[in-house]
PDB file of C-alpha atoms and ligand atoms in Angstrom:
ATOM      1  CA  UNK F   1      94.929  93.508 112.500  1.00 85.00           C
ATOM      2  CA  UNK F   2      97.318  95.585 114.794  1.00 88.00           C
ATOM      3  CA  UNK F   3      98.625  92.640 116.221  1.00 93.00           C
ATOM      4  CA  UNK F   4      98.991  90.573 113.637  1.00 92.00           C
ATOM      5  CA  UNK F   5     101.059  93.223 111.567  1.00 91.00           C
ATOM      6  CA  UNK F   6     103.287  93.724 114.740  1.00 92.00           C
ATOM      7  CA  UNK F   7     104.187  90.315 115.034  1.00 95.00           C
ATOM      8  CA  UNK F   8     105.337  90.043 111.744  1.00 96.00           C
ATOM      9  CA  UNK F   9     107.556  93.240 111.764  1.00 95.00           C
ATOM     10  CA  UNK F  10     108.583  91.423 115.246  1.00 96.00           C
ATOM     11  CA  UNK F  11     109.160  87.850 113.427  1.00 97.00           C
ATOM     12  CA  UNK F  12     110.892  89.828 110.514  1.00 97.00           C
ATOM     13  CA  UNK F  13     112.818  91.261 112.858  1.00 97.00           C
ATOM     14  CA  UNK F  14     114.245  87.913 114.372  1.00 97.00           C
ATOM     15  CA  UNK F  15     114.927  86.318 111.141  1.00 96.00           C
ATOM     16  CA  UNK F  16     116.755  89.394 110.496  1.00 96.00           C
ATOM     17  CA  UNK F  17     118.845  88.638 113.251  1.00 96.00           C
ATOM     18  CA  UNK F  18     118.692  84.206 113.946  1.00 97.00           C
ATOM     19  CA  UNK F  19     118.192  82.886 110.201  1.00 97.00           C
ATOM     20  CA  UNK F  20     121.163  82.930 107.845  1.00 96.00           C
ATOM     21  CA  UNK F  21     118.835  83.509 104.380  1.00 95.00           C
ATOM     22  CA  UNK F  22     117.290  86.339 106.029  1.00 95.00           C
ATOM     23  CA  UNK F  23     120.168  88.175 106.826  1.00 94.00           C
ATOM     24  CA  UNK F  24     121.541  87.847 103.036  1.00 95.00           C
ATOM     25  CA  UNK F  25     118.717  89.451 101.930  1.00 96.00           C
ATOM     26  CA  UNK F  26     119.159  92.923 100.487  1.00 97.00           C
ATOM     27  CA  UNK F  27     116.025  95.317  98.900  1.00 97.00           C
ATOM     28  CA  UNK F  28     116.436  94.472  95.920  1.00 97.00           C
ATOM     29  CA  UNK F  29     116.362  90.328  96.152  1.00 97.00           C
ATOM     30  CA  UNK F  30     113.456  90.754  98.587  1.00 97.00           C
ATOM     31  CA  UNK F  31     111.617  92.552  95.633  1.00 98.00           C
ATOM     32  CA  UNK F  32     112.599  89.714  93.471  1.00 97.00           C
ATOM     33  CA  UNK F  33     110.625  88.135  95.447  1.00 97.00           C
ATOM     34  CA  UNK F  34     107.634  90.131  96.109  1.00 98.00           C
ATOM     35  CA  UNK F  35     107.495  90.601  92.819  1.00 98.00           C
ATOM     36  CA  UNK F  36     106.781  86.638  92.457  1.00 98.00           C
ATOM     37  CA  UNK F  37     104.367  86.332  95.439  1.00 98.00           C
ATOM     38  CA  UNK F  38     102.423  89.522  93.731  1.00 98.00           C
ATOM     39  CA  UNK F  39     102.455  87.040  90.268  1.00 98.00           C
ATOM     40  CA  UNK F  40     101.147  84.106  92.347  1.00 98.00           C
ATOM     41  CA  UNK F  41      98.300  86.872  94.385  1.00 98.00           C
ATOM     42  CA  UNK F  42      97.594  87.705  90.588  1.00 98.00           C
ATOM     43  CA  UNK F  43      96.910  84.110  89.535  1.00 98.00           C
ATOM     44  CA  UNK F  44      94.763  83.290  92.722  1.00 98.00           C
ATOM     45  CA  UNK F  45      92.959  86.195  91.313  1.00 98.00           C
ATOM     46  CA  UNK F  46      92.505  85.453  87.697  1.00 98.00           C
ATOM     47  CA  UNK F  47      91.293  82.250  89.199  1.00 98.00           C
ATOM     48  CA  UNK F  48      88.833  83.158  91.820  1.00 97.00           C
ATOM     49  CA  UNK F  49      90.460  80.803  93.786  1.00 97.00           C
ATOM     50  CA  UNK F  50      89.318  82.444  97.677  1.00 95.00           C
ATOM     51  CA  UNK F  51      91.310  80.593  99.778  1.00 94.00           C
ATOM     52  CA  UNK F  52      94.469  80.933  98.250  1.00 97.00           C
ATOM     53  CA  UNK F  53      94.080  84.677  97.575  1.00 98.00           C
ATOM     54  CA  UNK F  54      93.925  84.737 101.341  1.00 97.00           C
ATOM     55  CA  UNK F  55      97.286  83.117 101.468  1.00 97.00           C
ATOM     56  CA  UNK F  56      99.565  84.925  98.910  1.00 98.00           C
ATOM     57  CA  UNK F  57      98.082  88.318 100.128  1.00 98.00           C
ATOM     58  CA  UNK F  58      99.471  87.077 103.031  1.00 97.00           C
ATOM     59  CA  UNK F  59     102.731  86.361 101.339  1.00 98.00           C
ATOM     60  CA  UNK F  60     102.815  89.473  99.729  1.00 98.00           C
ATOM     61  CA  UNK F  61     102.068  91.048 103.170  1.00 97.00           C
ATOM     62  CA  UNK F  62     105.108  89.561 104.569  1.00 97.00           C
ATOM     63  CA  UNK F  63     107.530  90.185 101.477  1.00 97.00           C
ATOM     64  CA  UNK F  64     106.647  93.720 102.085  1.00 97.00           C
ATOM     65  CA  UNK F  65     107.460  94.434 105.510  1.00 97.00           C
ATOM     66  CA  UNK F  66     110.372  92.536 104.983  1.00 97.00           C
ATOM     67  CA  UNK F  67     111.072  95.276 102.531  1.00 98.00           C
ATOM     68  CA  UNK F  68     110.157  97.808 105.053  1.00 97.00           C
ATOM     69  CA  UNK F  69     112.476  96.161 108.369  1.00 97.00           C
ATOM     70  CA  UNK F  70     115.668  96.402 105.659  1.00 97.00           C
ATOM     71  CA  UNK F  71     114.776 100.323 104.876  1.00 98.00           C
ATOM     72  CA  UNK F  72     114.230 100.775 108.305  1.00 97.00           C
ATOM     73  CA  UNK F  73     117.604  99.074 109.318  1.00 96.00           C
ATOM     74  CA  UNK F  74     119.878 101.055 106.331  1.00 97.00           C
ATOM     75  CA  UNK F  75     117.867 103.653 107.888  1.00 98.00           C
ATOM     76  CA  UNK F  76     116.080 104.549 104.229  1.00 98.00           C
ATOM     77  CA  UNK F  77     112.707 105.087 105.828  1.00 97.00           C
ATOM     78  CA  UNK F  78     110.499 103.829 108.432  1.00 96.00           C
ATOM     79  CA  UNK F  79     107.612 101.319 107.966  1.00 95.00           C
ATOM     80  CA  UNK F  80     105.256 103.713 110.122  1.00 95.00           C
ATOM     81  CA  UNK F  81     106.558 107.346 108.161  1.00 97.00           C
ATOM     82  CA  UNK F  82     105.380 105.352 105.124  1.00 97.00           C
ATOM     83  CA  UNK F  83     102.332 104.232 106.661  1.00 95.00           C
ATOM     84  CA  UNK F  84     101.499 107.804 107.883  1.00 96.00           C
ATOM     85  CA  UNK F  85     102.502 109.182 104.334  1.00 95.00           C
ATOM     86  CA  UNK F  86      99.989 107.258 102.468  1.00 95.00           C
ATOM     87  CA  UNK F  87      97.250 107.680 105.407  1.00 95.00           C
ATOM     88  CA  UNK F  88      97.948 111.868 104.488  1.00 94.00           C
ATOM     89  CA  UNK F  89      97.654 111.531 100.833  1.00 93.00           C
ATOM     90  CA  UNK F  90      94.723 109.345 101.010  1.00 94.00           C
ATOM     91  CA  UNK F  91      92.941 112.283 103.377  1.00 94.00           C
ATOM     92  CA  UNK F  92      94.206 114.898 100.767  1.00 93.00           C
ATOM     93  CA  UNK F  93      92.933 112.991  97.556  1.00 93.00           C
ATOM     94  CA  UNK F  94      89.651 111.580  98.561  1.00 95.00           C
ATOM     95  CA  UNK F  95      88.030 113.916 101.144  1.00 95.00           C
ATOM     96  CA  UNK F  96      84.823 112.413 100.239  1.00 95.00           C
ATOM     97  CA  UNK F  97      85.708 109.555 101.930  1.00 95.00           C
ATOM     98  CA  UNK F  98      85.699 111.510 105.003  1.00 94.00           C
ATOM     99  CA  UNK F  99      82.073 112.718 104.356  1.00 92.00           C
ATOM    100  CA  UNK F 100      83.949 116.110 103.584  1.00 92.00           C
ATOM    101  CA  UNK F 101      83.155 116.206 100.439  1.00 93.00           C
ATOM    102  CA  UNK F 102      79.734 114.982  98.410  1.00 95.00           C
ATOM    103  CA  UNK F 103      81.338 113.080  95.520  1.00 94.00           C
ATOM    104  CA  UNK F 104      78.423 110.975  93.870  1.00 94.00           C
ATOM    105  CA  UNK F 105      79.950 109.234  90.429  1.00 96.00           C
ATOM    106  CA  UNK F 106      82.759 106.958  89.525  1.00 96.00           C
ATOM    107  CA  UNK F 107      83.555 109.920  86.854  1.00 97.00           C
ATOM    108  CA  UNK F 108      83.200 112.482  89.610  1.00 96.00           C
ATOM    109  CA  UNK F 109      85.292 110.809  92.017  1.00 95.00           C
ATOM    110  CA  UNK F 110      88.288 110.460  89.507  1.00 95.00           C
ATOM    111  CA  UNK F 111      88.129 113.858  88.105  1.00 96.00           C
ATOM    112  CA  UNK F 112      88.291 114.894  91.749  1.00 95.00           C
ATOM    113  CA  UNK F 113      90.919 112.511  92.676  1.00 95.00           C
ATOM    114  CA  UNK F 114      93.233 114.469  89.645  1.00 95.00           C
ATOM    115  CA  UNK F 115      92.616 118.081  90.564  1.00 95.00           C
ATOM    116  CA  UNK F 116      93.400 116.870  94.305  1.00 94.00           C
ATOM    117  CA  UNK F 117      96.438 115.406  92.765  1.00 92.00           C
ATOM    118  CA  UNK F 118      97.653 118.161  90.455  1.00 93.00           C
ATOM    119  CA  UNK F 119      96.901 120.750  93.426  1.00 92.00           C
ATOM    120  CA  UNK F 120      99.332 118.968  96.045  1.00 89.00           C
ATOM    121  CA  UNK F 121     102.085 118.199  93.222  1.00 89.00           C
ATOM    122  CA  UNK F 122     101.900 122.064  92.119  1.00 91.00           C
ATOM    123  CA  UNK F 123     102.331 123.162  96.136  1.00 89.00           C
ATOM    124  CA  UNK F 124     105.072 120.535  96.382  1.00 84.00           C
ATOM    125  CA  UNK F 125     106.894 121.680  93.552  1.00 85.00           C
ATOM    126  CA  UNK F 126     106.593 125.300  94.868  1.00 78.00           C
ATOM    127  CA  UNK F 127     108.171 124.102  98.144  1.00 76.00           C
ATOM    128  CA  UNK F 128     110.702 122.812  96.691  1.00 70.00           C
ATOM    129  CA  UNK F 129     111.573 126.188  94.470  1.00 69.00           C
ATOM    130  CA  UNK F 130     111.570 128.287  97.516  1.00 63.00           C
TER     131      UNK F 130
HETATM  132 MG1  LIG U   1     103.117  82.530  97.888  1.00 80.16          MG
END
């Protein structure tokens, strides 16, 4: 999986730089259209159609990091900070996960997965009053 995400952020990368379309495209007309390859992932969905679930996943993938390569180049964010960022909260709000917690229930797990919440958004908003 490694590789194949790095040679998309590398193939993202060239079109960036060789393929006229590509370099016209600004965040907000790439999530135009992620926004329709997340529609057509929906449909494959609704359908249970396997194979092409595989591809607009794929496509949604892509539209994505291509998301990510123009933050990273306006210098908005990086693809890995973001990466890391949602790696931390998922560690924070489902310890269980982990095996450091002993969560047993869908209803336990959610209720769990709030308090987490609501703890880390109260210590964030005291950060950000001191
Ligand atoms: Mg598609």
């Amino acid at each position: 999986m490694k590789k194949a995400a790095s040679e998309i952020k590398k193939s993202l990368l060239l079109a960036r730089k060789n393929c006229p379309w590509e370099k016209g495209q600004t965040i907000e007309k790439r999530l135009k259209e992620l926004k329709g390859e997340v529609e057509e992932l929906a449909q494959a969905i609704e359908k249970n159609d396997l194979e092409n679930m595989r591809e607009e996943f794929g496509d949604v993938f892509w539209d994505l990091m291509a998301i990510g390569i123009i933050a990273e180049e306006k210098k908005l964010f990086s693809i890995k900070g973001a990466l890391e960022e949602v790696n931390k909260k998922i560690r924070n709000r489902k310890p269980w996960i982990y095996g450091k917690e002993k969560i047993t229930t869908i209803e336990e797990a959610e209720k769990r997965w709030h308090e987490l919440k609501a703890i880390e958004k109260a210590k964030k908003g005291k950060k950000q009053a001191i």
